[in-house]
Short mmCIF file of C-alpha atoms in Angstrom, two decimals:
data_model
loop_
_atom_site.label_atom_id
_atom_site.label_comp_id
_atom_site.label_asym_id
_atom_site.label_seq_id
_atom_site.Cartn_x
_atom_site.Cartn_y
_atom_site.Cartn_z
CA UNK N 26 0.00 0.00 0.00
CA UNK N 27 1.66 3.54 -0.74
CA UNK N 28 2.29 6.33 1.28
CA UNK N 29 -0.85 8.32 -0.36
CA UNK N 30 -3.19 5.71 0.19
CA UNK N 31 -2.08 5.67 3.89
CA UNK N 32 -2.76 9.08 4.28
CA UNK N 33 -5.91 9.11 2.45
CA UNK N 34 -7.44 6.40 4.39
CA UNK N 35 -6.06 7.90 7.66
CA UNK N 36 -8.06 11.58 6.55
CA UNK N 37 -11.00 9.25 6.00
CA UNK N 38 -10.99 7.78 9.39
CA UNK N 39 -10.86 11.54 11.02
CA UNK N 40 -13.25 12.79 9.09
CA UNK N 41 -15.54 9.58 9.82
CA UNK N 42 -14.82 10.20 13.44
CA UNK N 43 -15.43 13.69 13.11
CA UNK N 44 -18.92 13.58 11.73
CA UNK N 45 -19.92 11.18 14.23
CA UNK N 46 -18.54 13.75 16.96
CA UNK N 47 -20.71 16.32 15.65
CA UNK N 48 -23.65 13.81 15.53
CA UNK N 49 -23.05 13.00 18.99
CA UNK N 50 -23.24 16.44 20.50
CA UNK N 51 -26.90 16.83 18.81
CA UNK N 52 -28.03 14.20 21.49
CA UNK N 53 -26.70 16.89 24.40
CA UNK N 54 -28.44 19.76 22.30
CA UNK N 55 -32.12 17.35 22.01
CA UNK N 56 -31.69 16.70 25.83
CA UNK N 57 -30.86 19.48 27.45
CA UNK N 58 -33.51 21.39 26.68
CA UNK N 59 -35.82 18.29 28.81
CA UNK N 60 -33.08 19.32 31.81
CA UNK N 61 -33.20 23.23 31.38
CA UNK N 62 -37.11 23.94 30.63
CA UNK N 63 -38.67 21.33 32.65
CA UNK N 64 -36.66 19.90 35.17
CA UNK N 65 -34.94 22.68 36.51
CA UNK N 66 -37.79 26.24 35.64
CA UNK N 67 -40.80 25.31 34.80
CA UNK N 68 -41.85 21.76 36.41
CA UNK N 69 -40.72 22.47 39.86
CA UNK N 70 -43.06 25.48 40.87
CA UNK N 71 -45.83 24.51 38.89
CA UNK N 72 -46.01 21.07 39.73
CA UNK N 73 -46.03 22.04 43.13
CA UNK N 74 -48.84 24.32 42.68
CA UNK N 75 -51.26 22.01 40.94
CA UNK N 76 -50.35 20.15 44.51
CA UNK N 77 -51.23 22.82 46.36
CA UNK N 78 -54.65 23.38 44.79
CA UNK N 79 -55.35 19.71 45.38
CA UNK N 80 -54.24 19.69 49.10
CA UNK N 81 -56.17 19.32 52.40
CA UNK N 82 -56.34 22.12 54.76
CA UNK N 83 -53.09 21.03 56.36
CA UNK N 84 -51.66 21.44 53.44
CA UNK N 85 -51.28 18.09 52.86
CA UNK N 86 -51.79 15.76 49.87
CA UNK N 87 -52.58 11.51 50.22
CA UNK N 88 -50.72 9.74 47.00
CA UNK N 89 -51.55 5.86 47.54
CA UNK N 90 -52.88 7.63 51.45
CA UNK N 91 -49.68 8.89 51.75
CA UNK N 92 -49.81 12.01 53.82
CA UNK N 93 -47.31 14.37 51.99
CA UNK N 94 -46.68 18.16 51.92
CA UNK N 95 -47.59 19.72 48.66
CA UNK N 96 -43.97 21.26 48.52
CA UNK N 97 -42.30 18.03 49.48
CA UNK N 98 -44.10 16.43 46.26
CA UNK N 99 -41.90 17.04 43.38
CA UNK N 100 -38.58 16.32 45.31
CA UNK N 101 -40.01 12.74 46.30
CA UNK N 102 -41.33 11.90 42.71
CA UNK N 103 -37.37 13.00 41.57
CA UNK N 104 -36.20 10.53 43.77
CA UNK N 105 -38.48 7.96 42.73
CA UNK N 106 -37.58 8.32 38.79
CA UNK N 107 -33.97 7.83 40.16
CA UNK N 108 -34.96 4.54 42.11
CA UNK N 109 -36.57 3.24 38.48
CA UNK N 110 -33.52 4.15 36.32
CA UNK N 111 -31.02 2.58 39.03
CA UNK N 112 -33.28 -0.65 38.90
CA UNK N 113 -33.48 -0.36 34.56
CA UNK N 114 -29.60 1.08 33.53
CA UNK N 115 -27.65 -1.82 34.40
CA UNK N 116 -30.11 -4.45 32.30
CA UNK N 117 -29.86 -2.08 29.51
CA UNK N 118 -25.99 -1.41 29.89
CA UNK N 119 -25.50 -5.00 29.81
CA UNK N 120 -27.62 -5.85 26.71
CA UNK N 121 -26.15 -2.89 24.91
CA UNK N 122 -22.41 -4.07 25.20
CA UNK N 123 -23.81 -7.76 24.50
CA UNK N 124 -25.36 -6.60 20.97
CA UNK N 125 -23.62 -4.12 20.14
CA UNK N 126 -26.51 -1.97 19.27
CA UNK N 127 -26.91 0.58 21.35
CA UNK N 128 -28.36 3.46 19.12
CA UNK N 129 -32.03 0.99 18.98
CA UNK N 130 -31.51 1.24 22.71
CA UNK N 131 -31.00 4.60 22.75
CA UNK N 132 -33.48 5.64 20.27
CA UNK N 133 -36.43 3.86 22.55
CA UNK N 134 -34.86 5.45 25.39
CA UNK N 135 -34.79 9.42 23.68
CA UNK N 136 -38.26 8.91 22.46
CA UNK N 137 -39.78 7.37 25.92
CA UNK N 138 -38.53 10.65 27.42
CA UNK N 139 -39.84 12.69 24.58
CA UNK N 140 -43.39 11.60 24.82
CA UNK N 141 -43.80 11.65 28.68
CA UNK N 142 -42.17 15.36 28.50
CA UNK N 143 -44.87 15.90 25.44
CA UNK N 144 -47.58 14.78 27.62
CA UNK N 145 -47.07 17.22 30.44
CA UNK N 146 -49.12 19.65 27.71
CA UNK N 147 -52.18 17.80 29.82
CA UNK N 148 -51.04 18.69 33.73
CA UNK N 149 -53.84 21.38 34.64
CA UNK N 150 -56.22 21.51 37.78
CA UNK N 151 -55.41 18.91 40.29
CA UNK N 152 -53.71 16.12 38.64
CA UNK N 153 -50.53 16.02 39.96
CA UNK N 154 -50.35 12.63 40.19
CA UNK N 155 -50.35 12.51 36.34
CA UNK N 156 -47.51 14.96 36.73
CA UNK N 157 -45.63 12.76 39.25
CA UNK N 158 -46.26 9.77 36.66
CA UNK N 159 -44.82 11.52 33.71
CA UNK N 160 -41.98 12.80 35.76
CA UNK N 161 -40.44 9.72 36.96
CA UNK N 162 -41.32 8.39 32.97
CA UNK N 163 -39.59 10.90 31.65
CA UNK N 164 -36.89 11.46 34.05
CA UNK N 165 -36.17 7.76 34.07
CA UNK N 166 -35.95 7.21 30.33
CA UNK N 167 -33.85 10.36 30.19
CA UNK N 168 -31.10 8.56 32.89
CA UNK N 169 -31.28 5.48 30.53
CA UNK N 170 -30.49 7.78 27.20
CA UNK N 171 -27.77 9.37 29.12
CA UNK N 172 -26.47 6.17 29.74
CA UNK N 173 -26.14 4.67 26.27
CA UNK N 174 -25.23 8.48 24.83
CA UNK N 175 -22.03 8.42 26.94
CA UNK N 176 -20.94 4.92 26.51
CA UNK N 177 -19.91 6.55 22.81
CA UNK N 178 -17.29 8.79 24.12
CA UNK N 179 -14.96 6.08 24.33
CA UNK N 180 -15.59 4.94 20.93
CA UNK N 181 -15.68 8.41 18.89
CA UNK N 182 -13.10 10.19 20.39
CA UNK N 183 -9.20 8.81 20.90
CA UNK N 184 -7.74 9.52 24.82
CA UNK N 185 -6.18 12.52 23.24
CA UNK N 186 -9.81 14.23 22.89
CA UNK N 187 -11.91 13.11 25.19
CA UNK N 188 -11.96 16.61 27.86
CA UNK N 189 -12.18 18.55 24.53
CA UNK N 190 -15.38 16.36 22.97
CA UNK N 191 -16.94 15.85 26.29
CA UNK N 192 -16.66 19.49 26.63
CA UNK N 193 -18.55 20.62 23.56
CA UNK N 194 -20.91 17.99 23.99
CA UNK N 195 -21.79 20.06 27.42
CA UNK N 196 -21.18 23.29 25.42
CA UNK N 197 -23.92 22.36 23.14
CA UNK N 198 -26.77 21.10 25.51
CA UNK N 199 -25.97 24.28 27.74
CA UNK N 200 -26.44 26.26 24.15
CA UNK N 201 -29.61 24.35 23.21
CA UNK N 202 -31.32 24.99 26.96
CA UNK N 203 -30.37 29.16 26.38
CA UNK N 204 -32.25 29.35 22.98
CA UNK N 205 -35.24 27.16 23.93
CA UNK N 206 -35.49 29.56 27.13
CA UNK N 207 -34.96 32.79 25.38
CA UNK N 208 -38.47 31.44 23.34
CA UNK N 209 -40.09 30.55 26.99
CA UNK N 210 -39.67 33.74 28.28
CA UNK N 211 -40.93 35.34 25.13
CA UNK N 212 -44.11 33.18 25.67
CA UNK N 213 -44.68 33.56 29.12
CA UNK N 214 -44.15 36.79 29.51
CA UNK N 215 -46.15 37.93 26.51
CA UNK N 216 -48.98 34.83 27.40
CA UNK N 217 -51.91 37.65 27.47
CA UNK N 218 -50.64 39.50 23.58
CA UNK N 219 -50.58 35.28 22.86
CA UNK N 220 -53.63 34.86 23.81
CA UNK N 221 -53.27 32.14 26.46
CA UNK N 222 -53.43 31.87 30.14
CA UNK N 223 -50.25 31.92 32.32
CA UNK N 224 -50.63 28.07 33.43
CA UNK N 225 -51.47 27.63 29.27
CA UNK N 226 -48.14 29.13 28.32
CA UNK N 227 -46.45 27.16 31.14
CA UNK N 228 -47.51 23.58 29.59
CA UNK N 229 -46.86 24.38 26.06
CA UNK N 230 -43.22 25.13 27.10
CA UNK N 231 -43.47 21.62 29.29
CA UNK N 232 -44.49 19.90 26.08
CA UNK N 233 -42.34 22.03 23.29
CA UNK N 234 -39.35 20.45 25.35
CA UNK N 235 -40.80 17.16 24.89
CA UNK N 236 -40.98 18.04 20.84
CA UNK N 237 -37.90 19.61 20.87
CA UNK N 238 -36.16 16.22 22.34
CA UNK N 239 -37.24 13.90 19.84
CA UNK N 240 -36.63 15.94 16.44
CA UNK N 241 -32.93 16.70 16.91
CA UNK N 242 -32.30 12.86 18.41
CA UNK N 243 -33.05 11.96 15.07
CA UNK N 244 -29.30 13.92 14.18
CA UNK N 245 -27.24 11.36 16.60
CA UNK N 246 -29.80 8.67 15.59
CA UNK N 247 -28.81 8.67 11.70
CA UNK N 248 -24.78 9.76 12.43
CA UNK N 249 -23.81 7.30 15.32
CA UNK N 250 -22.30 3.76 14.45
CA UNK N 251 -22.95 0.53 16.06
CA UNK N 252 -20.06 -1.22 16.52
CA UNK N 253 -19.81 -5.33 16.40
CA UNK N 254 -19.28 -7.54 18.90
CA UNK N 255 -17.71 -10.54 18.36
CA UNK N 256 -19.75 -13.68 19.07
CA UNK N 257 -16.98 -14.65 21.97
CA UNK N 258 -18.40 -11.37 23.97
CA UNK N 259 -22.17 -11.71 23.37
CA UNK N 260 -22.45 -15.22 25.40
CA UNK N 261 -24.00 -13.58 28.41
CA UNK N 262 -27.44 -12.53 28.65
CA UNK N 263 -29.52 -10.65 30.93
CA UNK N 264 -28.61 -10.31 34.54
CA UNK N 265 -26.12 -13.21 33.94
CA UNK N 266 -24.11 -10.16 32.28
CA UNK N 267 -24.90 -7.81 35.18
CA UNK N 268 -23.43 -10.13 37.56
CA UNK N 269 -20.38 -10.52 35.62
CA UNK N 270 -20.28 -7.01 35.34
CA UNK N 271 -20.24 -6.33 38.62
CA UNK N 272 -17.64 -8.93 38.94
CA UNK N 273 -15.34 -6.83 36.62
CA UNK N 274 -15.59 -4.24 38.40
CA UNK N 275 -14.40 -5.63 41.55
CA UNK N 276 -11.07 -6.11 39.79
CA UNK N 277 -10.75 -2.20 39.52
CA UNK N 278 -11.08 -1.13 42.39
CA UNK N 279 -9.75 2.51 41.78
CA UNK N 280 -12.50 2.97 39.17
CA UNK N 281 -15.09 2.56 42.09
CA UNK N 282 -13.41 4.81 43.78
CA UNK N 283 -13.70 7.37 41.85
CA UNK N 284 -17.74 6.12 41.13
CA UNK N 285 -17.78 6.48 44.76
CA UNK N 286 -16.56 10.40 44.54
CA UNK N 287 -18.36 11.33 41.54
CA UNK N 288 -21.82 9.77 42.85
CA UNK N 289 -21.47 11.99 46.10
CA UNK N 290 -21.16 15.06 44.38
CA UNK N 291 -22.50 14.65 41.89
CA UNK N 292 -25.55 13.88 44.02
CA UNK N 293 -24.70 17.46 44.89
CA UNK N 294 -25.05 18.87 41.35
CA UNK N 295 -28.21 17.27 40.28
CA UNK N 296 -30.21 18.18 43.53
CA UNK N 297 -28.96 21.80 42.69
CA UNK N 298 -30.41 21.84 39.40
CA UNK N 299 -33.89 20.32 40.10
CA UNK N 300 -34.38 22.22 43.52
CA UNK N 301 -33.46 25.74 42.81
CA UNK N 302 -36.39 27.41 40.98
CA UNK N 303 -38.40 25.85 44.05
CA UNK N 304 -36.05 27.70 46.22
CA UNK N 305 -36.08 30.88 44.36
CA UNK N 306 -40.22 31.08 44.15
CA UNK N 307 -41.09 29.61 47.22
CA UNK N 308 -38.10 31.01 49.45
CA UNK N 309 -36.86 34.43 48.16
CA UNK N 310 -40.23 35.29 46.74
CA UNK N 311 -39.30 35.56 43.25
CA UNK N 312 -41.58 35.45 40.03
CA UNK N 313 -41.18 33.03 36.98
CA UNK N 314 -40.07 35.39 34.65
CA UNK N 315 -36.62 36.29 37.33
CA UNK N 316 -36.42 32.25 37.76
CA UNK N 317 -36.40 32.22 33.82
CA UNK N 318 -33.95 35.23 33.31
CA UNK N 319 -31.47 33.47 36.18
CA UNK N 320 -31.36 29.68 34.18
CA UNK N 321 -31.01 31.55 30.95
CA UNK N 322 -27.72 33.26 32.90
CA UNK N 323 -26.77 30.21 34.05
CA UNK N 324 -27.03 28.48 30.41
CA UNK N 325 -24.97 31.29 28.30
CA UNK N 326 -22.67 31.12 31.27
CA UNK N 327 -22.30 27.26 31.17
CA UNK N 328 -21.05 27.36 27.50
CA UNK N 329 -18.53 29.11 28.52
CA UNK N 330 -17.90 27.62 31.69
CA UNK N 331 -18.01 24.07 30.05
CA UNK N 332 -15.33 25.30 27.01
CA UNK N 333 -13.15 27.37 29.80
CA UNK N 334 -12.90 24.57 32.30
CA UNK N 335 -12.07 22.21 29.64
CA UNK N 336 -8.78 24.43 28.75
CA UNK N 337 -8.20 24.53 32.25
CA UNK N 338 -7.86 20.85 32.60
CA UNK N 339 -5.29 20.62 29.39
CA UNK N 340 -2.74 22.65 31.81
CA UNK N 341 -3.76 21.24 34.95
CA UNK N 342 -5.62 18.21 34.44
CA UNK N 343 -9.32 16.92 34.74
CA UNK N 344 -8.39 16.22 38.08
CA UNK N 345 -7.06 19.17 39.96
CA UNK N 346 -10.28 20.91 37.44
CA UNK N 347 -12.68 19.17 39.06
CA UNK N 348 -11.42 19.67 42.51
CA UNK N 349 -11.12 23.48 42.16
CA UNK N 350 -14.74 23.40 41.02
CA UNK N 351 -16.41 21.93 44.12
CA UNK N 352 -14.45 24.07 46.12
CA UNK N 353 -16.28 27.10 44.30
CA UNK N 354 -20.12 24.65 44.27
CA UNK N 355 -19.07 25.04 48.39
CA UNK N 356 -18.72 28.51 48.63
CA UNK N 357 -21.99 29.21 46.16
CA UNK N 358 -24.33 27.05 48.30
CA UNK N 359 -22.71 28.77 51.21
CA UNK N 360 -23.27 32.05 49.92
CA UNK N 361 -27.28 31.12 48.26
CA UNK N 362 -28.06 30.40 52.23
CA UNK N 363 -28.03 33.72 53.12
CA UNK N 364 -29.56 35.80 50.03
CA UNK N 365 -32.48 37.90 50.82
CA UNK N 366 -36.06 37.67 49.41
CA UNK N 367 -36.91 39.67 46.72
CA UNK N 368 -33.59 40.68 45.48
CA UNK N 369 -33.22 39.03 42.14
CA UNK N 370 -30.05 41.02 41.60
CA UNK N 371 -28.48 38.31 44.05
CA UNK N 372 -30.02 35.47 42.86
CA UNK N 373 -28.59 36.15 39.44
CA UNK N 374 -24.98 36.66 41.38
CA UNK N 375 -25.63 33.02 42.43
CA UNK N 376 -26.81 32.07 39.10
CA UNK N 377 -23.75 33.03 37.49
CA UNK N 378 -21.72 31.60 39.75
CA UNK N 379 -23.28 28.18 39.42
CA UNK N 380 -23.36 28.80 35.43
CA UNK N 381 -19.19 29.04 35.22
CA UNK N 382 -18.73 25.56 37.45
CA UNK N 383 -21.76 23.45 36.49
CA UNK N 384 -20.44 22.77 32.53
CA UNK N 385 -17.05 22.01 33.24
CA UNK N 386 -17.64 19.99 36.45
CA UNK N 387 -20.05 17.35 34.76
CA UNK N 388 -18.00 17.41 31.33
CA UNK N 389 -14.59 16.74 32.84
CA UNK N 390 -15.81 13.71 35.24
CA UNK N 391 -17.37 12.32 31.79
CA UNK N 392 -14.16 12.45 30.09
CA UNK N 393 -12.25 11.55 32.93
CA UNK N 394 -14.45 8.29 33.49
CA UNK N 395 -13.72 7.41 29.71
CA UNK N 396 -10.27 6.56 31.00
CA UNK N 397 -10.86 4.32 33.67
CA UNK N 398 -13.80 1.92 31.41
CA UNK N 399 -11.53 -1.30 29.82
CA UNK N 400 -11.88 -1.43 26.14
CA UNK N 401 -14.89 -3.15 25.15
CA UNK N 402 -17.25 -2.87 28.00
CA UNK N 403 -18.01 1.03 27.78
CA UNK N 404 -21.94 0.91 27.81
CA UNK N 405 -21.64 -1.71 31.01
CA UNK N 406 -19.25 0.61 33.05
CA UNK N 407 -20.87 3.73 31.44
CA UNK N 408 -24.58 2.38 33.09
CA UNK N 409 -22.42 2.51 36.49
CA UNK N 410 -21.64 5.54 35.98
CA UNK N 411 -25.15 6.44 35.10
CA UNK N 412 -26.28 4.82 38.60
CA UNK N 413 -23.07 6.73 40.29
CA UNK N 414 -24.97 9.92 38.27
CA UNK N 415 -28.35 9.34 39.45
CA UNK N 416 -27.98 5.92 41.88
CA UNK N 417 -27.88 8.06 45.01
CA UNK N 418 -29.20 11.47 43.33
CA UNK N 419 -32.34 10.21 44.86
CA UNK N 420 -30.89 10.98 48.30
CA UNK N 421 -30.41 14.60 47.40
CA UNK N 422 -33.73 15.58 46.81
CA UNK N 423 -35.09 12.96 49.86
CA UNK N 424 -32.15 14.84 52.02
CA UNK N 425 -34.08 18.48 50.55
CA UNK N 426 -37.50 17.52 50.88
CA UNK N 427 -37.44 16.04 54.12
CA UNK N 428 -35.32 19.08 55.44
CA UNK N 429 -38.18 21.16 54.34
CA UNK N 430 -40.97 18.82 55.37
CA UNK N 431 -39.32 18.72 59.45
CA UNK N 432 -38.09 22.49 59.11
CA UNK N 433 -40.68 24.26 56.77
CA UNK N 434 -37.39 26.03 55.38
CA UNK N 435 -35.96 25.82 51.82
CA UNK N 436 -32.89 27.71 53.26
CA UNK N 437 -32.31 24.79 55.62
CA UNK N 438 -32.54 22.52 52.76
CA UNK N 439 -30.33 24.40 50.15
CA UNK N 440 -27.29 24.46 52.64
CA UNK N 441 -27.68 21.11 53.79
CA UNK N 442 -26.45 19.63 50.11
CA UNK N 443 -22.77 21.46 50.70
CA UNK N 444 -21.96 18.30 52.80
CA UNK N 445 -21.94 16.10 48.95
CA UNK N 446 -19.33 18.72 47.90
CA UNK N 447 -16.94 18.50 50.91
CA UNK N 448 -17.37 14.84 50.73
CA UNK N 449 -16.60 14.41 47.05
CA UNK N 450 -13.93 16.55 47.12
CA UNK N 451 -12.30 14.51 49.96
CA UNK N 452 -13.15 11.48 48.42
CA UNK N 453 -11.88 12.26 44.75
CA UNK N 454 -8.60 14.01 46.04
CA UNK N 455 -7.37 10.48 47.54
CA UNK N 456 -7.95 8.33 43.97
CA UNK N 457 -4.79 8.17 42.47
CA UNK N 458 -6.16 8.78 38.75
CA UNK N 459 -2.75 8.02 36.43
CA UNK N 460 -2.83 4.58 38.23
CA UNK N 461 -6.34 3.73 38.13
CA UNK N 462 -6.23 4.23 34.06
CA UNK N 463 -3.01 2.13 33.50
CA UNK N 464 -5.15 -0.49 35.92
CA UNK N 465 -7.79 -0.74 33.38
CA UNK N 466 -5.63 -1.02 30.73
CA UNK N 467 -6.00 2.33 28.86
CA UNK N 468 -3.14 4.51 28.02
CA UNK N 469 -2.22 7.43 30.16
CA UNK N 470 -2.57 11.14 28.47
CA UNK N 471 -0.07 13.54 29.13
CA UNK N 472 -2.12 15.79 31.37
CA UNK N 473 -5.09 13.94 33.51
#
């Protein structure tokens, strides 16, 4: 073979890999927008007001004759979606690395999501049990999408890459959530020149998210590849290949460890994100429009954040990265304890702050984990990871809503989540990183 065939096939191969990188991100821009709009502005306050209207005079509602507070509600139905993905990821992991096809997988994940998030359109009046159901659907399926999306990291993107891929992957969901939320403030502010009611322009953005998510998953649908597994590694089947799994595992121990870390703060993060527009309306006081403004902040900043953080770690490392940033997720819970009501000036201090870590923090511990997965069993380790990313996120919003439910105080229950950050950070400082990715059998990049 000559030298200019070499070199042709070797152009080839990057620009195969780079297309699929670029159909890859699309899944972060589809997604995010489910994790921006819903999850984090709109869902939060208002399915805690449809629980309000339905409550007793106590201020209590009964699901299954449960007696629980109105504003405890969407916390507890978080937590539950996480308790269903933990119990789904791993039997999906395992089936995905055992086929080889994990974009099927993926696609009934994306569109699962999609259609619960699209069905939100019908939460009115007092049914917030439909909008528990279609939370823990969607919220669920969205863990399992995650799950698959990341296992391709390893597979589209050499050691080399990985912070810098991760990181626009981020770059582009964060992107996605600030246009979809310039449009939701446009509608809900405007809802009377639209001709809708307030609650009306509230579940149209619920359901445009839903929309939104399943017509760009069809870009990472058509440009990601399948790879094949040879018949050797698709003996196992079901839980068989969960077991083994976990098996594997247990031979890396440094890789748990640093599961271990990331699920604690991690924990941290996602609580964060789901919990603060309750904090900000029912707490300091302040109106949708402020909540919307503040996540929009936090979005643009994110980009940036993401793409800054990600240079950061090519001079220091992913490591010492990640470390500075929950060091600053510390101080900004600290500081979000003692802002005063009705001073949205403040809140958007806080937003911004949260905006320049969150990016970076959740890209870098993606890229990082590509390091420590052995070659060949990324969607397996990757649902791990998953469960590390929402396996105990359920006791984050438990930890919130029953501070709130014993103290009646969101400020209690925003400063009791620093503890997952001083833990991580403790816990991630003592995993010895270099070692744990020449353990699993991946070579070591020049700055980690």
């Amino acid at each position: 073979m000559g030298t200019g065939t070499v070199r042709s096939t070797a152009a080839d191969e990057t620009a195969d890999r780079r297309r699929e990188q670029r159909g890859w991100y699309f899944y972060d821009w589809a997604c995010s927008v489910y994790s921006t709009s819903v999850l984090t502005v709109f869902l939060g306050p208002y399915l805690t007001s449809v629980a309000e209207s339905a409550a007793d005079a106590e201020g209590f509602v009964h699901p299954l004759g449960i007696p629980v507070r109105a504003g405890s509600f969407f916390a507890y139905a978080v937590s539950l979606s996480v308790v269903l993905a933990v119990l789904v990821m791993p039997l999906v992991g395992a089936a995905a690395d055992r086929t080889g096809r994990k974009k099927p997988l993926l696609a009934a994940a994306a569109y699962t999501g999609a259609a619960a998030t699209a069905g939100m359109f019908f939460l009115d009046g007092e049914r917030y049990l439909l909008g528990g159901a279609l939370l823990v659907v969607a919220n669920a399926a969205q863990s399992v999408a995650m799950m698959l999306y990341n296992a391709y990291l390893p597979q589209i993107a050499p050691p080399e890459e990985r912070d810098a891929v991760s990181s626009r992957g981020w770059a582009f969901g964060y992107a996605a959530g600030a246009l979809v939320l310039v449009a939701n403030l446009v509608l809900y502010t405007g809802h009377d020149a639209f001709g809708v009611s307030e609650g009306t322009a509230v579940r149209i953005c619920l359901a445009s998210a839903g929309l939104w998510w399943g017509a760009f998953a069809l870009i990472p649908l058509r440009r990601l590849r399948d790879r094949r597994v040879p018949a050797r590694e698709a003996a196992l089947p079901g839980f068989r290949q969960l077991a083994a799994t976990v098996r594997d595992m247990r031979r890396h121990p440094l890789t748990l460890a640093f599961l271990l870390a990331y699920l604690v703060y991690n924990d941290g993060i996602q609580t964060v994100i789901s919990q603060a527009s309750v904090y900000g309306s029912r707490e300091l006081g302040l109106g949708q429009s402020t909540l919307i403004v503040a996540v929009l902040l936090v979005q643009v900043l994110a980009v940036a954040g993401a793409l800054a953080l990600g240079r950061l770690a090519r001079r220091y490392g992913a490591k010492r990265t990640i470390l500075g940033s929950l060091v600053a997720w510390t101080l900004t819970l600290a500081a979000g304890y003692f802002l005063p009501a009705g001073a949205p000036e403040w809140f958007f201090v806080l937003a911004a702050g949260i905006g320049l870590v969150l990016g970076g923090s959740q890209a870098l511990s993606r890229s990082l984990f590509s390091h420590l997965v052995p070659p060949g069993k990324e969607a397996e380790y990757f649902s791990a990871y998953e469960m590390s990313d929402r396996g105990m996120s359920w006791l984050g919003p438990l930890l919130f809503g029953l501070t709130y439910q014993l103290t009646g105080s969101y400020r209690d229950a925003i400063v009791s989540l620093a503890g997952f950050f001083v833990l991580g950070f403790v816990l991630l400082a003592r995993v010895p990183v270099r070692r744990a990715i020449t353990d699993a059998g991946n070579p070591v990049p020049e700055r980690i």
